[in-house]
mmCIF file with all atom_site columns, C-alpha atoms in Angstrom:
data_model
loop_
_atom_site.group_PDB
_atom_site.id
_atom_site.type_symbol
_atom_site.label_atom_id
_atom_site.label_alt_id
_atom_site.label_comp_id
_atom_site.label_asym_id
_atom_site.label_entity_id
_atom_site.label_seq_id
_atom_site.pdbx_PDB_ins_code
_atom_site.Cartn_x
_atom_site.Cartn_y
_atom_site.Cartn_z
_atom_site.occupancy
_atom_site.B_iso_or_equiv
_atom_site.pdbx_formal_charge
_atom_site.auth_seq_id
_atom_site.auth_comp_id
_atom_site.auth_asym_id
_atom_site.auth_atom_id
_atom_site.pdbx_PDB_model_num
ATOM 1   C CA . MET A 1 1   ? -22.729 96.914  18.736 1.00 0.00 ? 1   MET A CA 1
ATOM 2   C CA . ALA A 1 2   ? -19.510 98.826  17.964 1.00 0.00 ? 2   ALA A CA 1
ATOM 3   C CA . ALA A 1 3   ? -16.649 98.601  20.416 1.00 0.00 ? 3   ALA A CA 1
ATOM 4   C CA . ALA A 1 4   ? -16.143 101.633 22.641 1.00 0.00 ? 4   ALA A CA 1
ATOM 5   C CA . ALA A 1 5   ? -13.370 103.990 21.572 1.00 0.00 ? 5   ALA A CA 1
ATOM 6   C CA . MET A 1 6   ? -10.188 103.807 23.617 1.00 0.00 ? 6   MET A CA 1
ATOM 7   C CA . SER A 1 7   ? -9.485  106.688 25.983 1.00 0.00 ? 7   SER A CA 1
ATOM 8   C CA . ASP A 1 8   ? -6.390  108.831 25.433 1.00 0.00 ? 8   ASP A CA 1
ATOM 9   C CA . ASP A 1 9   ? -4.827  107.175 28.463 1.00 0.00 ? 9   ASP A CA 1
ATOM 10  C CA . ALA A 1 10  ? -5.498  103.679 27.131 1.00 0.00 ? 10  ALA A CA 1
ATOM 11  C CA . MET A 1 11  ? -4.176  104.629 23.694 1.00 0.00 ? 11  MET A CA 1
ATOM 12  C CA . GLY A 1 12  ? -1.090  106.206 25.240 1.00 0.00 ? 12  GLY A CA 1
ATOM 13  C CA . LYS A 1 13  ? -0.386  103.076 27.274 1.00 0.00 ? 13  LYS A CA 1
ATOM 14  C CA . ALA A 1 14  ? -0.878  100.909 24.175 1.00 0.00 ? 14  ALA A CA 1
ATOM 15  C CA . LEU A 1 15  ? 1.549   103.154 22.259 1.00 0.00 ? 15  LEU A CA 1
ATOM 16  C CA . TRP A 1 16  ? 4.068   102.911 25.106 1.00 0.00 ? 16  TRP A CA 1
ATOM 17  C CA . ASP A 1 17  ? 3.799   99.104  25.059 1.00 0.00 ? 17  ASP A CA 1
ATOM 18  C CA . ALA A 1 18  ? 4.179   98.966  21.261 1.00 0.00 ? 18  ALA A CA 1
ATOM 19  C CA . ALA A 1 19  ? 7.237   101.247 21.394 1.00 0.00 ? 19  ALA A CA 1
ATOM 20  C CA . GLU A 1 20  ? 8.800   99.097  24.122 1.00 0.00 ? 20  GLU A CA 1
ATOM 21  C CA . ALA A 1 21  ? 8.242   95.984  22.000 1.00 0.00 ? 21  ALA A CA 1
ATOM 22  C CA . GLY A 1 22  ? 9.572   97.640  18.843 1.00 0.00 ? 22  GLY A CA 1
ATOM 23  C CA . ASN A 1 23  ? 6.293   96.967  17.047 1.00 0.00 ? 23  ASN A CA 1
ATOM 24  C CA . THR A 1 24  ? 6.621   99.791  14.537 1.00 0.00 ? 24  THR A CA 1
ATOM 25  C CA . GLY A 1 25  ? 3.473   98.803  12.663 1.00 0.00 ? 25  GLY A CA 1
ATOM 26  C CA . GLU A 1 26  ? 1.402   99.089  15.830 1.00 0.00 ? 26  GLU A CA 1
ATOM 27  C CA . VAL A 1 27  ? 3.157   102.334 16.788 1.00 0.00 ? 27  VAL A CA 1
ATOM 28  C CA . THR A 1 28  ? 2.196   103.763 13.391 1.00 0.00 ? 28  THR A CA 1
ATOM 29  C CA . ARG A 1 29  ? -1.388  102.499 13.630 1.00 0.00 ? 29  ARG A CA 1
ATOM 30  C CA . LEU A 1 30  ? -1.906  103.936 17.101 1.00 0.00 ? 30  LEU A CA 1
ATOM 31  C CA . LEU A 1 31  ? -0.450  107.308 16.156 1.00 0.00 ? 31  LEU A CA 1
ATOM 32  C CA . LYS A 1 32  ? -2.730  107.489 13.111 1.00 0.00 ? 32  LYS A CA 1
ATOM 33  C CA . ALA A 1 33  ? -5.656  106.656 15.397 1.00 0.00 ? 33  ALA A CA 1
ATOM 34  C CA . GLY A 1 34  ? -4.782  109.630 17.605 1.00 0.00 ? 34  GLY A CA 1
ATOM 35  C CA . ALA A 1 35  ? -2.685  108.146 20.403 1.00 0.00 ? 35  ALA A CA 1
ATOM 36  C CA . PRO A 1 36  ? -0.902  110.904 22.364 1.00 0.00 ? 36  PRO A CA 1
ATOM 37  C CA . VAL A 1 37  ? 2.702   110.712 21.159 1.00 0.00 ? 37  VAL A CA 1
ATOM 38  C CA . ASN A 1 38  ? 4.095   112.128 24.412 1.00 0.00 ? 38  ASN A CA 1
ATOM 39  C CA . TRP A 1 39  ? 1.988   110.076 26.836 1.00 0.00 ? 39  TRP A CA 1
ATOM 40  C CA . SER A 1 40  ? 3.973   109.118 29.914 1.00 0.00 ? 40  SER A CA 1
ATOM 41  C CA . ASN A 1 41  ? 3.612   106.623 32.740 1.00 0.00 ? 41  ASN A CA 1
ATOM 42  C CA . VAL A 1 42  ? 3.954   107.309 36.473 1.00 0.00 ? 42  VAL A CA 1
ATOM 43  C CA . TYR A 1 43  ? 7.739   107.486 36.019 1.00 0.00 ? 43  TYR A CA 1
ATOM 44  C CA . ARG A 1 44  ? 7.254   110.102 33.251 1.00 0.00 ? 44  ARG A CA 1
ATOM 45  C CA . GLN A 1 45  ? 8.695   107.705 30.665 1.00 0.00 ? 45  GLN A CA 1
ATOM 46  C CA . THR A 1 46  ? 7.371   108.371 27.169 1.00 0.00 ? 46  THR A CA 1
ATOM 47  C CA . PRO A 1 47  ? 6.997   105.935 24.252 1.00 0.00 ? 47  PRO A CA 1
ATOM 48  C CA . LEU A 1 48  ? 10.137  107.480 22.711 1.00 0.00 ? 48  LEU A CA 1
ATOM 49  C CA . MET A 1 49  ? 12.106  106.721 25.868 1.00 0.00 ? 49  MET A CA 1
ATOM 50  C CA . ARG A 1 50  ? 10.927  103.108 25.838 1.00 0.00 ? 50  ARG A CA 1
ATOM 51  C CA . ALA A 1 51  ? 11.863  102.658 22.184 1.00 0.00 ? 51  ALA A CA 1
ATOM 52  C CA . ALA A 1 52  ? 15.270  104.237 22.930 1.00 0.00 ? 52  ALA A CA 1
ATOM 53  C CA . THR A 1 53  ? 15.809  101.996 25.970 1.00 0.00 ? 53  THR A CA 1
ATOM 54  C CA . PHE A 1 54  ? 15.560  98.906  23.781 1.00 0.00 ? 54  PHE A CA 1
ATOM 55  C CA . GLY A 1 55  ? 17.168  100.395 20.660 1.00 0.00 ? 55  GLY A CA 1
ATOM 56  C CA . HIS A 1 56  ? 14.095  100.140 18.418 1.00 0.00 ? 56  HIS A CA 1
ATOM 57  C CA . VAL A 1 57  ? 15.360  102.560 15.772 1.00 0.00 ? 57  VAL A CA 1
ATOM 58  C CA . GLU A 1 58  ? 12.393  102.325 13.379 1.00 0.00 ? 58  GLU A CA 1
ATOM 59  C CA . SER A 1 59  ? 9.937   103.045 16.182 1.00 0.00 ? 59  SER A CA 1
ATOM 60  C CA . ILE A 1 60  ? 12.123  105.951 17.327 1.00 0.00 ? 60  ILE A CA 1
ATOM 61  C CA . GLN A 1 61  ? 12.035  107.458 13.845 1.00 0.00 ? 61  GLN A CA 1
ATOM 62  C CA . VAL A 1 62  ? 8.253   107.087 13.531 1.00 0.00 ? 62  VAL A CA 1
ATOM 63  C CA . LEU A 1 63  ? 7.691   108.666 16.951 1.00 0.00 ? 63  LEU A CA 1
ATOM 64  C CA . LEU A 1 64  ? 10.004  111.579 16.143 1.00 0.00 ? 64  LEU A CA 1
ATOM 65  C CA . ASP A 1 65  ? 8.346   112.082 12.755 1.00 0.00 ? 65  ASP A CA 1
ATOM 66  C CA . ARG A 1 66  ? 5.019   112.384 14.597 1.00 0.00 ? 66  ARG A CA 1
ATOM 67  C CA . GLY A 1 67  ? 6.304   115.015 17.024 1.00 0.00 ? 67  GLY A CA 1
ATOM 68  C CA . ALA A 1 68  ? 7.683   113.081 19.996 1.00 0.00 ? 68  ALA A CA 1
ATOM 69  C CA . ASP A 1 69  ? 9.484   115.374 22.435 1.00 0.00 ? 69  ASP A CA 1
ATOM 70  C CA . LEU A 1 70  ? 13.181  114.628 22.038 1.00 0.00 ? 70  LEU A CA 1
ATOM 71  C CA . GLU A 1 71  ? 14.053  116.365 25.315 1.00 0.00 ? 71  GLU A CA 1
ATOM 72  C CA . ALA A 1 72  ? 11.262  115.025 27.566 1.00 0.00 ? 72  ALA A CA 1
ATOM 73  C CA . LYS A 1 73  ? 12.655  113.913 30.942 1.00 0.00 ? 73  LYS A CA 1
ATOM 74  C CA . ASP A 1 74  ? 11.615  111.041 33.164 1.00 0.00 ? 74  ASP A CA 1
ATOM 75  C CA . LYS A 1 75  ? 11.620  111.171 36.979 1.00 0.00 ? 75  LYS A CA 1
ATOM 76  C CA . ARG A 1 76  ? 15.405  110.743 36.984 1.00 0.00 ? 76  ARG A CA 1
ATOM 77  C CA . CYS A 1 77  ? 15.630  113.661 34.530 1.00 0.00 ? 77  CYS A CA 1
ATOM 78  C CA . GLN A 1 78  ? 16.991  111.342 31.842 1.00 0.00 ? 78  GLN A CA 1
ATOM 79  C CA . THR A 1 79  ? 16.073  112.004 28.228 1.00 0.00 ? 79  THR A CA 1
ATOM 80  C CA . SER A 1 80  ? 15.684  109.462 25.438 1.00 0.00 ? 80  SER A CA 1
ATOM 81  C CA . LEU A 1 81  ? 19.355  110.003 24.565 1.00 0.00 ? 81  LEU A CA 1
ATOM 82  C CA . GLY A 1 82  ? 20.351  109.320 28.167 1.00 0.00 ? 82  GLY A CA 1
ATOM 83  C CA . VAL A 1 83  ? 18.431  106.051 28.397 1.00 0.00 ? 83  VAL A CA 1
ATOM 84  C CA . ALA A 1 84  ? 19.719  104.896 25.005 1.00 0.00 ? 84  ALA A CA 1
ATOM 85  C CA . ALA A 1 85  ? 23.301  105.683 26.059 1.00 0.00 ? 85  ALA A CA 1
ATOM 86  C CA . TYR A 1 86  ? 22.908  103.998 29.453 1.00 0.00 ? 86  TYR A CA 1
ATOM 87  C CA . ASN A 1 87  ? 21.625  100.832 27.787 1.00 0.00 ? 87  ASN A CA 1
ATOM 88  C CA . GLY A 1 88  ? 24.379  100.839 25.142 1.00 0.00 ? 88  GLY A CA 1
ATOM 89  C CA . ARG A 1 89  ? 22.013  101.329 22.187 1.00 0.00 ? 89  ARG A CA 1
ATOM 90  C CA . ALA A 1 90  ? 24.508  102.915 19.793 1.00 0.00 ? 90  ALA A CA 1
ATOM 91  C CA . GLU A 1 91  ? 22.165  102.956 16.767 1.00 0.00 ? 91  GLU A CA 1
ATOM 92  C CA . ALA A 1 92  ? 19.476  104.668 18.818 1.00 0.00 ? 92  ALA A CA 1
ATOM 93  C CA . VAL A 1 93  ? 22.067  107.129 20.134 1.00 0.00 ? 93  VAL A CA 1
ATOM 94  C CA . ALA A 1 94  ? 23.076  107.919 16.535 1.00 0.00 ? 94  ALA A CA 1
ATOM 95  C CA . VAL A 1 95  ? 19.487  108.535 15.409 1.00 0.00 ? 95  VAL A CA 1
ATOM 96  C CA . LEU A 1 96  ? 18.701  110.727 18.411 1.00 0.00 ? 96  LEU A CA 1
ATOM 97  C CA . LEU A 1 97  ? 21.873  112.777 17.924 1.00 0.00 ? 97  LEU A CA 1
ATOM 98  C CA . ASP A 1 98  ? 21.157  113.167 14.207 1.00 0.00 ? 98  ASP A CA 1
ATOM 99  C CA . ARG A 1 99  ? 17.683  114.432 15.106 1.00 0.00 ? 99  ARG A CA 1
ATOM 100 C CA . GLY A 1 100 ? 19.141  117.095 17.395 1.00 0.00 ? 100 GLY A CA 1
ATOM 101 C CA . ALA A 1 101 ? 19.210  115.578 20.894 1.00 0.00 ? 101 ALA A CA 1
ATOM 102 C CA . ASP A 1 102 ? 21.068  117.716 23.424 1.00 0.00 ? 102 ASP A CA 1
ATOM 103 C CA . LEU A 1 103 ? 24.394  116.007 24.053 1.00 0.00 ? 103 LEU A CA 1
ATOM 104 C CA . GLU A 1 104 ? 25.082  117.652 27.402 1.00 0.00 ? 104 GLU A CA 1
ATOM 105 C CA . THR A 1 105 ? 21.705  117.360 29.182 1.00 0.00 ? 105 THR A CA 1
ATOM 106 C CA . LYS A 1 106 ? 22.256  116.061 32.718 1.00 0.00 ? 106 LYS A CA 1
ATOM 107 C CA . ASP A 1 107 ? 20.087  113.781 34.824 1.00 0.00 ? 107 ASP A CA 1
ATOM 108 C CA . LYS A 1 108 ? 19.428  114.269 38.554 1.00 0.00 ? 108 LYS A CA 1
ATOM 109 C CA . GLY A 1 109 ? 22.847  112.837 39.344 1.00 0.00 ? 109 GLY A CA 1
ATOM 110 C CA . GLY A 1 110 ? 24.538  115.270 36.945 1.00 0.00 ? 110 GLY A CA 1
ATOM 111 C CA . ARG A 1 111 ? 25.318  112.552 34.401 1.00 0.00 ? 111 ARG A CA 1
ATOM 112 C CA . THR A 1 112 ? 25.426  113.359 30.706 1.00 0.00 ? 112 THR A CA 1
ATOM 113 C CA . ALA A 1 113 ? 24.708  110.743 28.040 1.00 0.00 ? 113 ALA A CA 1
ATOM 114 C CA . PHE A 1 114 ? 28.484  110.182 27.769 1.00 0.00 ? 114 PHE A CA 1
ATOM 115 C CA . LEU A 1 115 ? 28.764  109.438 31.489 1.00 0.00 ? 115 LEU A CA 1
ATOM 116 C CA . LEU A 1 116 ? 25.726  107.153 31.336 1.00 0.00 ? 116 LEU A CA 1
ATOM 117 C CA . ALA A 1 117 ? 27.244  105.219 28.417 1.00 0.00 ? 117 ALA A CA 1
ATOM 118 C CA . ALA A 1 118 ? 30.491  104.806 30.350 1.00 0.00 ? 118 ALA A CA 1
ATOM 119 C CA . VAL A 1 119 ? 28.685  103.180 33.294 1.00 0.00 ? 119 VAL A CA 1
ATOM 120 C CA . ASP A 1 120 ? 27.905  100.102 31.217 1.00 0.00 ? 120 ASP A CA 1
ATOM 121 C CA . GLY A 1 121 ? 31.058  100.282 29.129 1.00 0.00 ? 121 GLY A CA 1
ATOM 122 C CA . SER A 1 122 ? 29.350  100.479 25.739 1.00 0.00 ? 122 SER A CA 1
ATOM 123 C CA . VAL A 1 123 ? 32.283  101.200 23.439 1.00 0.00 ? 123 VAL A CA 1
ATOM 124 C CA . GLU A 1 124 ? 29.963  101.855 20.477 1.00 0.00 ? 124 GLU A CA 1
ATOM 125 C CA . ALA A 1 125 ? 27.776  104.342 22.376 1.00 0.00 ? 125 ALA A CA 1
ATOM 126 C CA . VAL A 1 126 ? 30.816  106.045 23.921 1.00 0.00 ? 126 VAL A CA 1
ATOM 127 C CA . THR A 1 127 ? 32.418  106.303 20.475 1.00 0.00 ? 127 THR A CA 1
ATOM 128 C CA . MET A 1 128 ? 29.261  107.761 18.942 1.00 0.00 ? 128 MET A CA 1
ATOM 129 C CA . LEU A 1 129 ? 28.964  110.378 21.687 1.00 0.00 ? 129 LEU A CA 1
ATOM 130 C CA . LEU A 1 130 ? 32.650  111.324 21.523 1.00 0.00 ? 130 LEU A CA 1
ATOM 131 C CA . ASP A 1 131 ? 32.447  111.620 17.735 1.00 0.00 ? 131 ASP A CA 1
ATOM 132 C CA . HIS A 1 132 ? 29.568  114.080 18.194 1.00 0.00 ? 132 HIS A CA 1
ATOM 133 C CA . GLY A 1 133 ? 31.603  116.197 20.608 1.00 0.00 ? 133 GLY A CA 1
ATOM 134 C CA . ALA A 1 134 ? 30.684  114.901 24.066 1.00 0.00 ? 134 ALA A CA 1
ATOM 135 C CA . ASP A 1 135 ? 32.602  116.580 26.874 1.00 0.00 ? 135 ASP A CA 1
ATOM 136 C CA . LEU A 1 136 ? 35.349  114.089 27.683 1.00 0.00 ? 136 LEU A CA 1
ATOM 137 C CA . GLU A 1 137 ? 35.986  115.655 31.080 1.00 0.00 ? 137 GLU A CA 1
ATOM 138 C CA . ALA A 1 138 ? 32.329  115.803 32.180 1.00 0.00 ? 138 ALA A CA 1
ATOM 139 C CA . LYS A 1 139 ? 31.726  114.967 35.831 1.00 0.00 ? 139 LYS A CA 1
ATOM 140 C CA . ASP A 1 140 ? 28.563  114.091 37.710 1.00 0.00 ? 140 ASP A CA 1
ATOM 141 C CA . ASN A 1 141 ? 27.306  115.753 40.898 1.00 0.00 ? 141 ASN A CA 1
ATOM 142 C CA . ALA A 1 142 ? 29.693  113.611 42.954 1.00 0.00 ? 142 ALA A CA 1
ATOM 143 C CA . GLY A 1 143 ? 32.669  114.748 40.860 1.00 0.00 ? 143 GLY A CA 1
ATOM 144 C CA . LYS A 1 144 ? 33.015  111.408 39.059 1.00 0.00 ? 144 LYS A CA 1
ATOM 145 C CA . SER A 1 145 ? 34.240  111.189 35.466 1.00 0.00 ? 145 SER A CA 1
ATOM 146 C CA . ALA A 1 146 ? 33.569  108.523 32.839 1.00 0.00 ? 146 ALA A CA 1
ATOM 147 C CA . ILE A 1 147 ? 36.604  106.596 34.041 1.00 0.00 ? 147 ILE A CA 1
ATOM 148 C CA . ASP A 1 148 ? 35.382  106.700 37.642 1.00 0.00 ? 148 ASP A CA 1
ATOM 149 C CA . LEU A 1 149 ? 31.916  105.481 36.648 1.00 0.00 ? 149 LEU A CA 1
ATOM 150 C CA . SER A 1 150 ? 32.968  102.719 34.281 1.00 0.00 ? 150 SER A CA 1
ATOM 151 C CA . LYS A 1 151 ? 32.734  99.281  35.854 1.00 0.00 ? 151 LYS A CA 1
ATOM 152 C CA . ALA A 1 152 ? 36.065  97.516  36.192 1.00 0.00 ? 152 ALA A CA 1
ATOM 153 C CA . GLU A 1 153 ? 35.242  94.810  33.655 1.00 0.00 ? 153 GLU A CA 1
ATOM 154 C CA . HIS A 1 154 ? 34.368  97.419  31.022 1.00 0.00 ? 154 HIS A CA 1
ATOM 155 C CA . PHE A 1 155 ? 37.265  99.730  31.760 1.00 0.00 ? 155 PHE A CA 1
ATOM 156 C CA . LYS A 1 156 ? 39.849  98.086  29.497 1.00 0.00 ? 156 LYS A CA 1
ATOM 157 C CA . ALA A 1 157 ? 37.557  98.270  26.465 1.00 0.00 ? 157 ALA A CA 1
ATOM 158 C CA . LEU A 1 158 ? 36.860  101.981 26.973 1.00 0.00 ? 158 LEU A CA 1
ATOM 159 C CA . VAL A 1 159 ? 40.394  103.161 27.635 1.00 0.00 ? 159 VAL A CA 1
ATOM 160 C CA . PRO A 1 160 ? 41.747  102.908 24.051 1.00 0.00 ? 160 PRO A CA 1
ATOM 161 C CA . GLN A 1 161 ? 38.695  104.764 22.713 1.00 0.00 ? 161 GLN A CA 1
ATOM 162 C CA . ILE A 1 162 ? 38.926  107.564 25.258 1.00 0.00 ? 162 ILE A CA 1
ATOM 163 C CA . LEU A 1 163 ? 42.702  107.883 24.931 1.00 0.00 ? 163 LEU A CA 1
ATOM 164 C CA . GLY A 1 164 ? 42.401  107.825 21.138 1.00 0.00 ? 164 GLY A CA 1
ATOM 165 C CA . THR A 1 165 ? 39.937  110.699 21.281 1.00 0.00 ? 165 THR A CA 1
ATOM 166 C CA . MET A 1 166 ? 42.224  112.629 23.597 1.00 0.00 ? 166 MET A CA 1
ATOM 167 C CA . ARG A 1 167 ? 45.135  112.225 21.199 1.00 0.00 ? 167 ARG A CA 1
ATOM 168 C CA . ARG A 1 168 ? 43.326  113.311 18.035 1.00 0.00 ? 168 ARG A CA 1
ATOM 169 C CA . ASP A 1 169 ? 41.198  116.179 19.396 1.00 0.00 ? 169 ASP A CA 1
ATOM 170 C CA . PRO A 1 170 ? 43.027  119.148 20.907 1.00 0.00 ? 170 PRO A CA 1
ATOM 171 C CA . PRO A 1 171 ? 43.341  119.979 23.710 1.00 0.00 ? 171 PRO A CA 1
ATOM 172 C CA . CYS A 1 172 ? 44.881  116.675 24.757 1.00 0.00 ? 172 CYS A CA 1
ATOM 173 C CA . TYR A 1 173 ? 43.387  116.516 28.302 1.00 0.00 ? 173 TYR A CA 1
ATOM 174 C CA . PRO A 1 174 ? 46.685  115.660 30.033 1.00 0.00 ? 174 PRO A CA 1
ATOM 175 C CA . ALA A 1 175 ? 45.116  115.464 33.506 1.00 0.00 ? 175 ALA A CA 1
ATOM 176 C CA . LEU A 1 176 ? 42.715  112.743 32.408 1.00 0.00 ? 176 LEU A CA 1
ATOM 177 C CA . ALA A 1 177 ? 45.489  110.897 30.569 1.00 0.00 ? 177 ALA A CA 1
ATOM 178 C CA . CYS A 1 178 ? 47.594  110.887 33.744 1.00 0.00 ? 178 CYS A CA 1
ATOM 179 C CA . LYS A 1 179 ? 44.650  109.586 35.736 1.00 0.00 ? 179 LYS A CA 1
ATOM 180 C CA . LEU A 1 180 ? 44.088  106.771 33.248 1.00 0.00 ? 180 LEU A CA 1
ATOM 181 C CA . LEU A 1 181 ? 47.707  105.731 33.365 1.00 0.00 ? 181 LEU A CA 1
ATOM 182 C CA . THR A 1 182 ? 47.976  105.826 37.153 1.00 0.00 ? 182 THR A CA 1
ATOM 183 C CA . VAL A 1 183 ? 44.834  103.753 37.732 1.00 0.00 ? 183 VAL A CA 1
ATOM 184 C CA . ASN A 1 184 ? 46.703  100.748 36.401 1.00 0.00 ? 184 ASN A CA 1
ATOM 185 C CA . PRO A 1 185 ? 50.269  100.899 35.038 1.00 0.00 ? 185 PRO A CA 1
ATOM 186 C CA . THR A 1 186 ? 49.471  98.201  32.466 1.00 0.00 ? 186 THR A CA 1
ATOM 187 C CA . LEU A 1 187 ? 47.177  100.713 30.769 1.00 0.00 ? 187 LEU A CA 1
ATOM 188 C CA . GLN A 1 188 ? 50.290  102.356 29.362 1.00 0.00 ? 188 GLN A CA 1
ATOM 189 C CA . ARG A 1 189 ? 50.100  99.663  26.675 1.00 0.00 ? 189 ARG A CA 1
ATOM 190 C CA . ALA A 1 190 ? 46.614  100.889 25.764 1.00 0.00 ? 190 ALA A CA 1
ATOM 191 C CA . LEU A 1 191 ? 48.039  104.319 25.011 1.00 0.00 ? 191 LEU A CA 1
ATOM 192 C CA . SER A 1 192 ? 50.460  102.785 22.515 1.00 0.00 ? 192 SER A CA 1
ATOM 193 C CA . ALA A 1 193 ? 47.558  101.034 20.785 1.00 0.00 ? 193 ALA A CA 1
ATOM 194 C CA . CYS A 1 194 ? 45.615  104.266 20.263 1.00 0.00 ? 194 CYS A CA 1
ATOM 195 C CA . PRO A 1 195 ? 45.358  105.925 16.837 1.00 0.00 ? 195 PRO A CA 1
ATOM 196 C CA . GLY A 1 196 ? 48.576  107.771 16.161 1.00 0.00 ? 196 GLY A CA 1
ATOM 197 C CA . GLY A 1 197 ? 50.549  105.731 18.640 1.00 0.00 ? 197 GLY A CA 1
ATOM 198 C CA . ARG A 1 198 ? 52.643  107.315 21.340 1.00 0.00 ? 198 ARG A CA 1
#
């Protein structure tokens, strides 16, 4: 007796699990078998979001090639770009940006992908987002900037990158530069280390 066909829900869940695991072969097989590419769980997280969360670039590309919604939002209103940025998955961030992800989409807290990347101090993700034109002065719903959101232990690594961007891309954001330098006077040395020097 032949096995019963999987329901759309079961196939969607299997696709979600394969995307989370980065099993690109299984992702491809399930999509060819008709799995719903934009299936989501109770948190409205899609397979693309799960692949982005863990930085599974090949799975991301396969899902996008098969029509995954780049701008789908989970219950926190985060997109695949937002979850990739928050988890410091710079390669995933690059792929999603290259495929047209909206750089300035905000989650429920008003955080853009740039602000989400700053929370965990991912220099690579922050760099990627800044290089694609992220708003350096973006603030969340509580009025907090990337510097405010960055955890103390990550702050020193982010400062040279952010200051370097401020110095090479007009306008120079003097208000943010002053804030950076007054948070900790020793950060003045970071400014000297930025591209172009002082």
